[in-house]
Short mmCIF file of C-alpha atoms and ligand atoms in Angstrom, two decimals:
data_model
loop_
_atom_site.label_atom_id
_atom_site.label_comp_id
_atom_site.label_asym_id
_atom_site.label_seq_id
_atom_site.Cartn_x
_atom_site.Cartn_y
_atom_site.Cartn_z
CA MET W 1 -47.49 58.60 32.85
CA GLU W 2 -44.05 57.89 34.34
CA PHE W 3 -41.18 56.29 32.45
CA SER W 4 -38.38 54.76 34.39
CA SER W 5 -35.85 54.11 31.64
CA GLU W 6 -34.59 55.63 28.46
CA ALA W 7 -36.06 52.71 26.51
CA ASN W 8 -39.52 53.39 27.91
CA GLN W 9 -39.23 57.04 27.03
CA ARG W 10 -38.32 56.11 23.48
CA ILE W 11 -41.31 53.79 23.23
CA ALA W 12 -43.54 56.52 24.62
CA ARG W 13 -42.22 59.04 22.10
CA ILE W 14 -42.83 56.62 19.20
CA SER W 15 -46.24 55.73 20.56
CA ALA W 16 -47.13 59.43 20.85
CA HIS W 17 -46.27 59.87 17.16
CA LEU W 18 -48.29 56.90 16.00
CA TYR W 19 -51.28 56.48 18.22
CA PRO W 20 -54.10 58.61 19.57
CA PRO W 21 -53.81 59.23 23.36
CA ASN W 22 -56.29 56.48 24.27
CA LEU W 23 -54.12 53.85 22.55
CA GLN W 24 -50.74 55.01 23.77
CA ASN W 25 -50.83 53.12 27.07
CA SER W 26 -51.60 49.80 25.43
CA CYS W 27 -48.89 50.42 22.85
CA LEU W 28 -46.41 51.13 25.61
CA ARG W 29 -47.48 48.04 27.53
CA GLN W 30 -47.06 45.85 24.49
CA ALA W 31 -43.74 47.30 23.42
CA LYS W 32 -42.39 46.95 26.97
CA CYS W 33 -43.46 43.31 27.13
CA ARG W 34 -41.97 42.52 23.74
CA ALA W 35 -38.79 44.44 24.43
CA LYS W 36 -38.21 42.46 27.63
CA GLY W 37 -38.88 39.09 26.05
CA GLY W 38 -37.43 40.00 22.64
CA ALA W 39 -35.30 37.26 21.11
CA ALA W 40 -31.75 37.90 19.87
CA GLY W 41 -31.87 38.57 16.18
CA PHE W 42 -31.51 41.16 13.45
CA LYS W 43 -33.06 44.60 13.16
CA VAL W 44 -34.86 45.04 9.86
CA ALA W 45 -36.56 48.10 8.36
CA ILE W 46 -39.03 48.05 5.48
CA LEU W 47 -39.34 51.36 3.60
CA GLY W 48 -42.65 51.50 1.73
CA ALA W 49 -44.17 49.13 4.29
CA ALA W 50 -47.79 50.17 3.73
CA GLY W 51 -47.77 49.32 0.02
CA GLY W 52 -48.87 46.34 -2.02
CA ILE W 53 -45.53 44.60 -1.48
CA GLY W 54 -44.76 46.25 1.84
CA GLN W 55 -47.74 44.85 3.77
CA PRO W 56 -47.36 41.14 2.99
CA LEU W 57 -43.59 41.57 3.23
CA ALA W 58 -43.99 43.06 6.72
CA MET W 59 -46.27 40.19 7.70
CA LEU W 60 -43.80 37.56 6.48
CA MET W 61 -40.82 39.28 8.12
CA LYS W 62 -42.76 39.36 11.41
CA ILE W 63 -42.87 35.55 11.18
CA ASN W 64 -39.14 35.24 10.43
CA PRO W 65 -37.36 33.91 13.53
CA LEU W 66 -34.12 35.71 12.57
CA VAL W 67 -35.80 39.10 13.05
CA SER W 68 -35.94 40.63 16.54
CA VAL W 69 -36.99 44.19 15.61
CA LEU W 70 -39.07 45.18 12.59
CA HIS W 71 -39.42 48.86 11.65
CA LEU W 72 -42.20 49.75 9.23
CA TYR W 73 -41.77 53.09 7.43
CA ASP W 74 -43.99 54.71 4.82
CA VAL W 75 -45.35 58.12 3.96
CA VAL W 76 -48.92 56.88 4.56
CA ASN W 77 -50.84 54.37 6.69
CA THR W 78 -48.10 52.90 8.86
CA PRO W 79 -50.00 53.31 12.15
CA GLY W 80 -52.70 50.93 10.93
CA VAL W 81 -50.36 48.42 9.34
CA THR W 82 -48.14 48.45 12.44
CA ALA W 83 -51.03 48.00 14.87
CA ASP W 84 -52.33 45.12 12.77
CA ILE W 85 -49.02 43.27 12.35
CA SER W 86 -47.93 43.88 15.95
CA HIS W 87 -50.77 41.61 17.16
CA MET W 88 -49.12 38.55 15.60
CA ASP W 89 -47.74 36.32 18.36
CA THR W 90 -44.24 35.98 16.93
CA GLY W 91 -40.94 37.18 18.41
CA ALA W 92 -40.16 40.36 16.48
CA VAL W 93 -40.98 43.73 18.08
CA VAL W 94 -42.76 45.90 15.48
CA ARG W 95 -42.59 49.69 15.39
CA GLY W 96 -44.18 52.04 12.87
CA PHE W 97 -42.79 55.29 11.46
CA LEU W 98 -44.81 57.74 9.40
CA GLY W 99 -43.45 60.36 7.02
CA GLN W 100 -40.11 61.96 6.35
CA PRO W 101 -39.63 63.41 9.87
CA GLN W 102 -39.59 59.86 11.25
CA LEU W 103 -37.27 58.35 8.62
CA GLU W 104 -34.13 58.71 10.73
CA ASN W 105 -35.70 56.97 13.74
CA ALA W 106 -36.91 54.21 11.44
CA LEU W 107 -33.38 53.61 10.16
CA THR W 108 -31.18 54.05 13.21
CA GLY W 109 -29.52 50.79 14.29
CA MET W 110 -30.85 48.65 11.41
CA ASP W 111 -28.91 45.62 10.12
CA LEU W 112 -31.00 45.16 6.98
CA VAL W 113 -33.12 47.70 5.08
CA ILE W 114 -35.59 46.44 2.47
CA ILE W 115 -36.93 49.05 0.02
CA PRO W 116 -40.17 48.43 -1.88
CA ALA W 117 -41.10 52.17 -1.84
CA GLY W 118 -42.26 53.75 -5.08
CA VAL W 119 -44.88 53.59 -7.78
CA PRO W 120 -45.70 50.36 -9.67
CA ARG W 121 -46.42 49.89 -13.39
CA LYS W 122 -49.77 50.02 -15.13
CA PRO W 123 -50.50 48.16 -18.40
CA GLY W 124 -48.56 49.61 -21.33
CA MET W 125 -45.74 50.97 -19.17
CA THR W 126 -42.15 49.77 -18.98
CA ARG W 127 -40.26 49.69 -15.69
CA ASP W 128 -38.17 52.57 -17.01
CA ASP W 129 -41.36 54.68 -17.18
CA LEU W 130 -41.25 54.64 -13.34
CA PHE W 131 -37.79 56.23 -13.29
CA ASN W 132 -38.86 59.86 -12.92
CA ILE W 133 -40.80 59.23 -9.70
CA ASN W 134 -38.90 56.33 -8.14
CA ALA W 135 -35.38 57.68 -8.70
CA GLY W 136 -36.02 60.60 -6.36
CA ILE W 137 -37.71 58.37 -3.74
CA VAL W 138 -34.78 55.94 -3.73
CA ARG W 139 -32.25 58.76 -3.54
CA THR W 140 -33.94 60.30 -0.46
CA LEU W 141 -34.27 56.97 1.33
CA CYS W 142 -30.63 56.06 0.62
CA GLU W 143 -29.48 59.44 1.96
CA GLY W 144 -31.24 58.45 5.18
CA ILE W 145 -29.51 55.06 5.21
CA ALA W 146 -26.10 56.67 4.64
CA LYS W 147 -26.72 58.92 7.63
CA CYS W 148 -28.40 56.56 10.11
CA CYS W 149 -27.32 52.98 9.36
CA PRO W 150 -24.36 53.18 6.97
CA ASN W 151 -23.34 49.56 7.68
CA ALA W 152 -26.76 48.07 6.94
CA THR W 153 -27.28 45.64 4.09
CA VAL W 154 -29.74 47.13 1.57
CA ASN W 155 -32.21 45.04 -0.46
CA LEU W 156 -33.51 47.32 -3.22
CA ILE W 157 -36.82 46.31 -4.82
CA SER W 158 -38.08 49.64 -6.26
CA ASN W 159 -38.11 49.72 -10.06
CA PRO W 160 -36.39 50.19 -12.38
CA VAL W 161 -33.89 48.08 -10.38
CA ASN W 162 -31.38 48.32 -13.25
CA SER W 163 -31.19 52.08 -12.55
CA THR W 164 -32.16 52.41 -8.87
CA VAL W 165 -29.22 50.27 -7.71
CA PRO W 166 -26.70 52.56 -9.50
CA ILE W 167 -28.52 55.56 -7.99
CA ALA W 168 -28.18 54.08 -4.48
CA ALA W 169 -24.49 53.36 -5.10
CA GLU W 170 -23.87 56.99 -6.11
CA VAL W 171 -25.68 58.30 -3.02
CA PHE W 172 -23.55 56.08 -0.77
CA LYS W 173 -20.35 57.06 -2.62
CA LYS W 174 -21.17 60.73 -2.15
CA ALA W 175 -21.74 60.15 1.57
CA GLY W 176 -18.50 58.14 1.85
CA THR W 177 -20.35 55.04 3.07
CA TYR W 178 -20.45 52.88 -0.07
CA ASP W 179 -19.76 49.20 0.48
CA PRO W 180 -20.59 47.41 -2.80
CA LYS W 181 -21.03 44.11 -0.95
CA LYS W 182 -23.96 45.55 1.00
CA LEU W 183 -26.06 46.92 -1.85
CA LEU W 184 -28.19 44.25 -3.49
CA GLY W 185 -30.84 44.73 -6.16
CA VAL W 186 -33.56 42.14 -5.62
CA THR W 187 -33.99 39.92 -8.70
CA MET W 188 -35.27 36.94 -6.71
CA LEU W 189 -38.73 37.14 -8.28
CA ASP W 190 -37.18 36.28 -11.65
CA VAL W 191 -35.64 33.17 -10.09
CA VAL W 192 -38.91 32.27 -8.32
CA ARG W 193 -40.80 32.57 -11.62
CA ALA W 194 -38.13 30.67 -13.53
CA ASN W 195 -38.24 27.81 -11.02
CA THR W 196 -42.04 27.70 -11.28
CA PHE W 197 -42.28 27.81 -15.09
CA VAL W 198 -39.41 25.35 -15.63
CA ALA W 199 -40.93 22.95 -13.08
CA GLU W 200 -44.24 23.10 -14.98
CA VAL W 201 -42.51 22.13 -18.23
CA LEU W 202 -40.47 19.35 -16.59
CA GLY W 203 -43.36 18.05 -14.46
CA LEU W 204 -41.35 18.59 -11.25
CA ASP W 205 -42.02 20.18 -7.88
CA PRO W 206 -40.76 23.82 -8.18
CA ARG W 207 -39.00 23.44 -4.83
CA ASP W 208 -36.70 20.89 -6.44
CA VAL W 209 -35.74 23.19 -9.33
CA ASP W 210 -32.97 25.80 -9.38
CA VAL W 211 -32.67 28.15 -12.35
CA PRO W 212 -29.93 30.80 -12.35
CA VAL W 213 -31.24 34.09 -13.74
CA VAL W 214 -28.58 36.68 -14.56
CA GLY W 215 -28.30 40.15 -16.13
CA GLY W 216 -30.83 42.59 -14.74
CA HIS W 217 -34.49 43.03 -13.92
CA ALA W 218 -36.34 44.25 -17.03
CA GLY W 219 -37.32 42.58 -20.32
CA VAL W 220 -34.36 41.22 -22.26
CA THR W 221 -31.97 42.01 -19.39
CA ILE W 222 -33.61 39.10 -17.49
CA LEU W 223 -31.53 36.19 -18.75
CA PRO W 224 -32.45 32.72 -17.48
CA LEU W 225 -29.59 30.22 -17.93
CA LEU W 226 -31.66 27.20 -18.90
CA SER W 227 -28.51 25.25 -19.77
CA GLN W 228 -27.57 25.37 -16.06
CA VAL W 229 -30.88 24.24 -14.54
CA LYS W 230 -30.66 21.87 -11.60
CA PRO W 231 -31.51 19.02 -11.74
CA PRO W 232 -29.66 18.71 -15.06
CA CYS W 233 -32.11 18.54 -17.97
CA SER W 234 -32.46 19.61 -21.58
CA PHE W 235 -35.05 21.63 -23.46
CA THR W 236 -36.13 21.73 -27.09
CA GLN W 237 -35.58 25.02 -28.93
CA GLU W 238 -39.33 25.65 -28.68
CA GLU W 239 -39.30 25.07 -24.91
CA THR W 240 -36.24 27.31 -24.51
CA GLU W 241 -37.92 30.15 -26.38
CA TYR W 242 -41.23 29.71 -24.53
CA LEU W 243 -39.54 29.64 -21.11
CA THR W 244 -37.17 32.54 -21.80
CA ASN W 245 -40.01 34.67 -23.09
CA ARG W 246 -42.33 33.81 -20.17
CA ILE W 247 -39.64 34.49 -17.54
CA GLN W 248 -38.67 37.79 -19.18
CA ASN W 249 -42.31 38.88 -19.34
CA GLY W 250 -43.53 37.48 -16.01
CA GLY W 251 -43.89 40.98 -14.55
CA THR W 252 -45.90 42.17 -17.55
CA GLU W 253 -48.12 39.08 -17.31
CA VAL W 254 -49.11 40.15 -13.78
CA VAL W 255 -49.43 43.85 -14.65
CA GLU W 256 -51.84 42.99 -17.46
CA ALA W 257 -53.83 40.52 -15.35
CA LYS W 258 -54.19 43.17 -12.61
CA ALA W 259 -55.47 45.56 -15.31
CA GLY W 260 -54.42 48.84 -13.72
CA ALA W 261 -54.40 47.73 -10.09
CA GLY W 262 -50.59 47.51 -9.92
CA SER W 263 -47.93 44.86 -10.43
CA ALA W 264 -46.78 41.73 -8.62
CA THR W 265 -47.10 42.19 -4.86
CA LEU W 266 -47.75 38.80 -3.24
CA SER W 267 -45.22 36.75 -5.21
CA MET W 268 -42.81 39.68 -4.78
CA ALA W 269 -43.29 39.74 -1.02
CA TYR W 270 -42.60 35.99 -1.00
CA ALA W 271 -39.47 36.48 -3.14
CA ALA W 272 -38.31 39.45 -1.04
CA VAL W 273 -38.59 37.42 2.16
CA LYS W 274 -36.80 34.48 0.59
CA PHE W 275 -33.96 36.84 -0.37
CA ALA W 276 -33.93 38.78 2.93
CA ASP W 277 -33.84 35.51 4.86
CA ALA W 278 -30.81 34.43 2.80
CA CYS W 279 -29.11 37.78 3.58
CA LEU W 280 -29.82 37.33 7.31
CA ARG W 281 -28.51 33.75 7.29
CA GLY W 282 -25.37 35.09 5.61
CA LEU W 283 -25.04 37.87 8.21
CA ARG W 284 -25.41 35.23 10.93
CA GLY W 285 -22.43 33.41 9.44
CA ASP W 286 -24.16 30.44 7.80
CA ALA W 287 -21.99 28.80 5.14
CA GLY W 288 -22.96 28.24 1.51
CA VAL W 289 -25.79 30.79 1.16
CA VAL W 290 -25.97 31.48 -2.58
CA GLU W 291 -28.67 33.47 -4.41
CA CYS W 292 -28.91 35.62 -7.54
CA ALA W 293 -28.82 39.41 -7.07
CA PHE W 294 -28.06 42.59 -9.05
CA VAL W 295 -24.79 43.86 -7.60
CA ALA W 296 -21.61 45.78 -8.36
CA SER W 297 -19.78 43.25 -10.47
CA GLN W 298 -16.76 42.42 -12.59
CA VAL W 299 -18.41 39.42 -14.20
CA THR W 300 -18.93 41.46 -17.41
CA GLU W 301 -17.59 44.84 -18.52
CA LEU W 302 -20.66 46.51 -16.93
CA PRO W 303 -20.36 48.01 -13.42
CA PHE W 304 -23.50 46.18 -12.21
CA PHE W 305 -24.84 42.79 -13.18
CA ALA W 306 -27.06 40.11 -11.66
CA SER W 307 -25.50 36.73 -11.06
CA LYS W 308 -25.17 34.18 -8.30
CA VAL W 309 -23.56 35.65 -5.19
CA ARG W 310 -22.47 34.08 -1.92
CA LEU W 311 -24.01 35.91 1.01
CA GLY W 312 -21.97 36.18 4.19
CA ARG W 313 -21.31 38.39 7.20
CA GLN W 314 -20.15 41.22 4.92
CA GLY W 315 -23.01 40.90 2.39
CA ALA W 316 -22.26 39.67 -1.16
CA GLU W 317 -18.84 38.27 -0.30
CA GLU W 318 -18.28 36.38 -3.53
CA ILE W 319 -19.69 36.98 -6.99
CA PHE W 320 -19.76 33.94 -9.22
CA GLN W 321 -18.88 33.91 -12.91
CA LEU W 322 -21.66 33.02 -15.36
CA GLY W 323 -20.28 29.60 -16.24
CA PRO W 324 -20.54 28.01 -19.69
CA LEU W 325 -23.33 29.51 -21.85
CA ASN W 326 -24.86 27.97 -24.95
CA GLU W 327 -25.26 29.90 -28.21
CA TYR W 328 -28.81 31.04 -27.40
CA GLU W 329 -27.66 32.39 -24.02
CA ARG W 330 -24.60 34.11 -25.53
CA ILE W 331 -26.86 36.01 -27.94
CA GLY W 332 -29.21 36.83 -25.04
CA LEU W 333 -26.29 38.09 -22.98
CA GLU W 334 -25.23 40.56 -25.67
CA LYS W 335 -28.80 41.93 -25.90
CA ALA W 336 -29.05 42.13 -22.11
CA LYS W 337 -25.75 43.99 -21.76
CA LYS W 338 -26.71 46.53 -24.43
CA GLU W 339 -29.93 47.48 -22.64
CA LEU W 340 -28.41 47.28 -19.16
CA ALA W 341 -25.58 49.66 -20.06
CA GLY W 342 -28.11 52.43 -20.85
CA SER W 343 -30.18 51.84 -17.69
CA ILE W 344 -27.10 51.83 -15.45
CA GLN W 345 -25.79 55.02 -17.04
CA LYS W 346 -29.20 56.67 -16.63
CA GLY W 347 -29.08 56.00 -12.88
CA ILE W 348 -25.52 57.27 -12.53
CA SER W 349 -26.27 60.44 -14.54
CA PHE W 350 -29.36 61.16 -12.41
CA SER W 351 -27.27 61.04 -9.25
CA LYS W 352 -24.59 63.32 -10.65
CA LYS W 353 -27.05 66.08 -11.68
N1 NAD G 1 -37.69 44.05 -7.89
C1 NAD G 1 -38.79 43.42 -8.23
O1 NAD G 1 -38.74 42.25 -8.62
C2 NAD G 1 -40.13 44.07 -8.10
C3 NAD G 1 -41.30 43.30 -8.13
C4 NAD G 1 -42.52 43.93 -7.96
C5 NAD G 1 -42.58 45.31 -7.81
N2 NAD G 1 -41.44 46.03 -7.79
C6 NAD G 1 -41.46 47.49 -7.59
O2 NAD G 1 -41.69 47.75 -6.20
C7 NAD G 1 -42.24 49.07 -6.07
C8 NAD G 1 -43.44 49.04 -5.13
O3 NAD G 1 -44.49 48.27 -5.68
P1 NAD G 1 -45.89 48.13 -4.90
O4 NAD G 1 -46.75 47.27 -5.72
O5 NAD G 1 -45.65 47.79 -3.48
O6 NAD G 1 -46.41 49.64 -4.99
P2 NAD G 1 -47.49 50.35 -4.03
O7 NAD G 1 -47.86 51.65 -4.69
O8 NAD G 1 -48.57 49.41 -3.67
O9 NAD G 1 -46.65 50.64 -2.71
C9 NAD G 1 -45.58 51.51 -2.70
C10 NAD G 1 -45.51 52.15 -1.33
O10 NAD G 1 -44.41 53.04 -1.34
C11 NAD G 1 -44.79 54.15 -0.56
N3 NAD G 1 -43.96 55.30 -0.82
C12 NAD G 1 -44.05 56.20 -1.83
N4 NAD G 1 -43.11 57.16 -1.66
C13 NAD G 1 -42.43 56.84 -0.54
C14 NAD G 1 -41.36 57.43 0.14
N5 NAD G 1 -40.79 58.56 -0.29
N6 NAD G 1 -40.93 56.85 1.28
C15 NAD G 1 -41.48 55.71 1.71
N7 NAD G 1 -42.50 55.10 1.11
C16 NAD G 1 -42.96 55.66 -0.01
C17 NAD G 1 -46.25 54.38 -0.91
O11 NAD G 1 -46.89 55.18 0.06
C18 NAD G 1 -46.76 52.96 -0.96
O12 NAD G 1 -47.27 52.55 0.28
C19 NAD G 1 -42.56 49.51 -7.48
O13 NAD G 1 -41.55 50.36 -7.95
C20 NAD G 1 -42.56 48.21 -8.29
O14 NAD G 1 -42.30 48.42 -9.64
C21 NAD G 1 -40.21 45.44 -7.94
O1 LMR G 2 -43.28 44.07 -13.63
C1 LMR G 2 -43.22 44.97 -12.79
O2 LMR G 2 -43.40 46.15 -13.08
C2 LMR G 2 -42.98 44.62 -11.35
C3 LMR G 2 -41.82 43.71 -11.13
O3 LMR G 2 -40.64 44.23 -11.64
C4 LMR G 2 -42.07 42.31 -11.62
O4 LMR G 2 -41.17 41.73 -12.23
O5 LMR G 2 -43.15 41.77 -11.35
#
């Protein structure tokens, strides 16, 4: 087979990694066609793309018109997932990368890296029980990001988010590439759940409801600000307690319902795409893109905290204060900060070992 340009040679090399010889020609043909017709847009990598979140997330990002190139990386099964998703007749060019030797190629040139790599919970576990396995996975992947796409925005999904975000920050600091505006822990699922549960109670369409959820992403660190719900409304004490408890335990509700088969994947993929799309609109320069995320923060005395952030060309360009809290929320905030402090410190200590 002859390759006339450097781009074709690259496609052929990738194809040779991913496909048996009889499929390499068709892969090359497809990639060439897509590359020629490829729309202007952002380059996005998903790390952990063959997993329960990764697969539907990859499918939804392939539909996103802001994405021109979609890299799917995992330690297993990416050839199959990539072949499958690449048949969708949408604009993004999809390429698969399998295993650690291909991590650098997966990351080079990316604008946005989304990380759902790592093990999920089983019933009876806390998110912190995932620390021992997921901390090392996140550290390795972030070392790759620091080396190959140090300016990329990172959306970190892997649990425990309250610790993995501090780990990522330490990796980037060590590499000299840390930009706090570009490292975002994904807490969007808490907001998605809060909107849904609050809408149920109010008898509204969830698309018309906006609930800020601040703090972190585990148990009592998930703090819905029900006094700031839009449209403005009020709740009885019983409703407040029911909603706060359901939002804080939404993840556990799914883990128990799945009975050993993992945690939230489909609603998480939806939430991850909603958040990634907001990041891409910010990168494009759209005005007024505001979402909740777990970021480096001065909103409290803790070094990281989830709150509303304005997403722009530089990432989280503005971090909003919490606004007025009622007594119930002030008590919740103190509990959240106490637990968060330990989880953040655990992540930082892991990275300094
Ligand atoms: N932030 C959130 O709101 C939120 C919501 C749901 C799940 N999660 C977390 O997301 C993570 C993934 O959940 P899932 O249900 O998709 O799990 P999963 O086991 O179905 O998929 C994880 C994928 O990661 C891959 N992986 C493992 N090690 C890797 C490595 N070193 N490099 C690249 N890929 C690697 C696995 O091969 C697998 O395909 C879990 O930690 C889970 O707790 C977070
Ligand atoms: O609950 C989990 O373990 C997964 C995730 O963090 C969730 O909130 O669904």
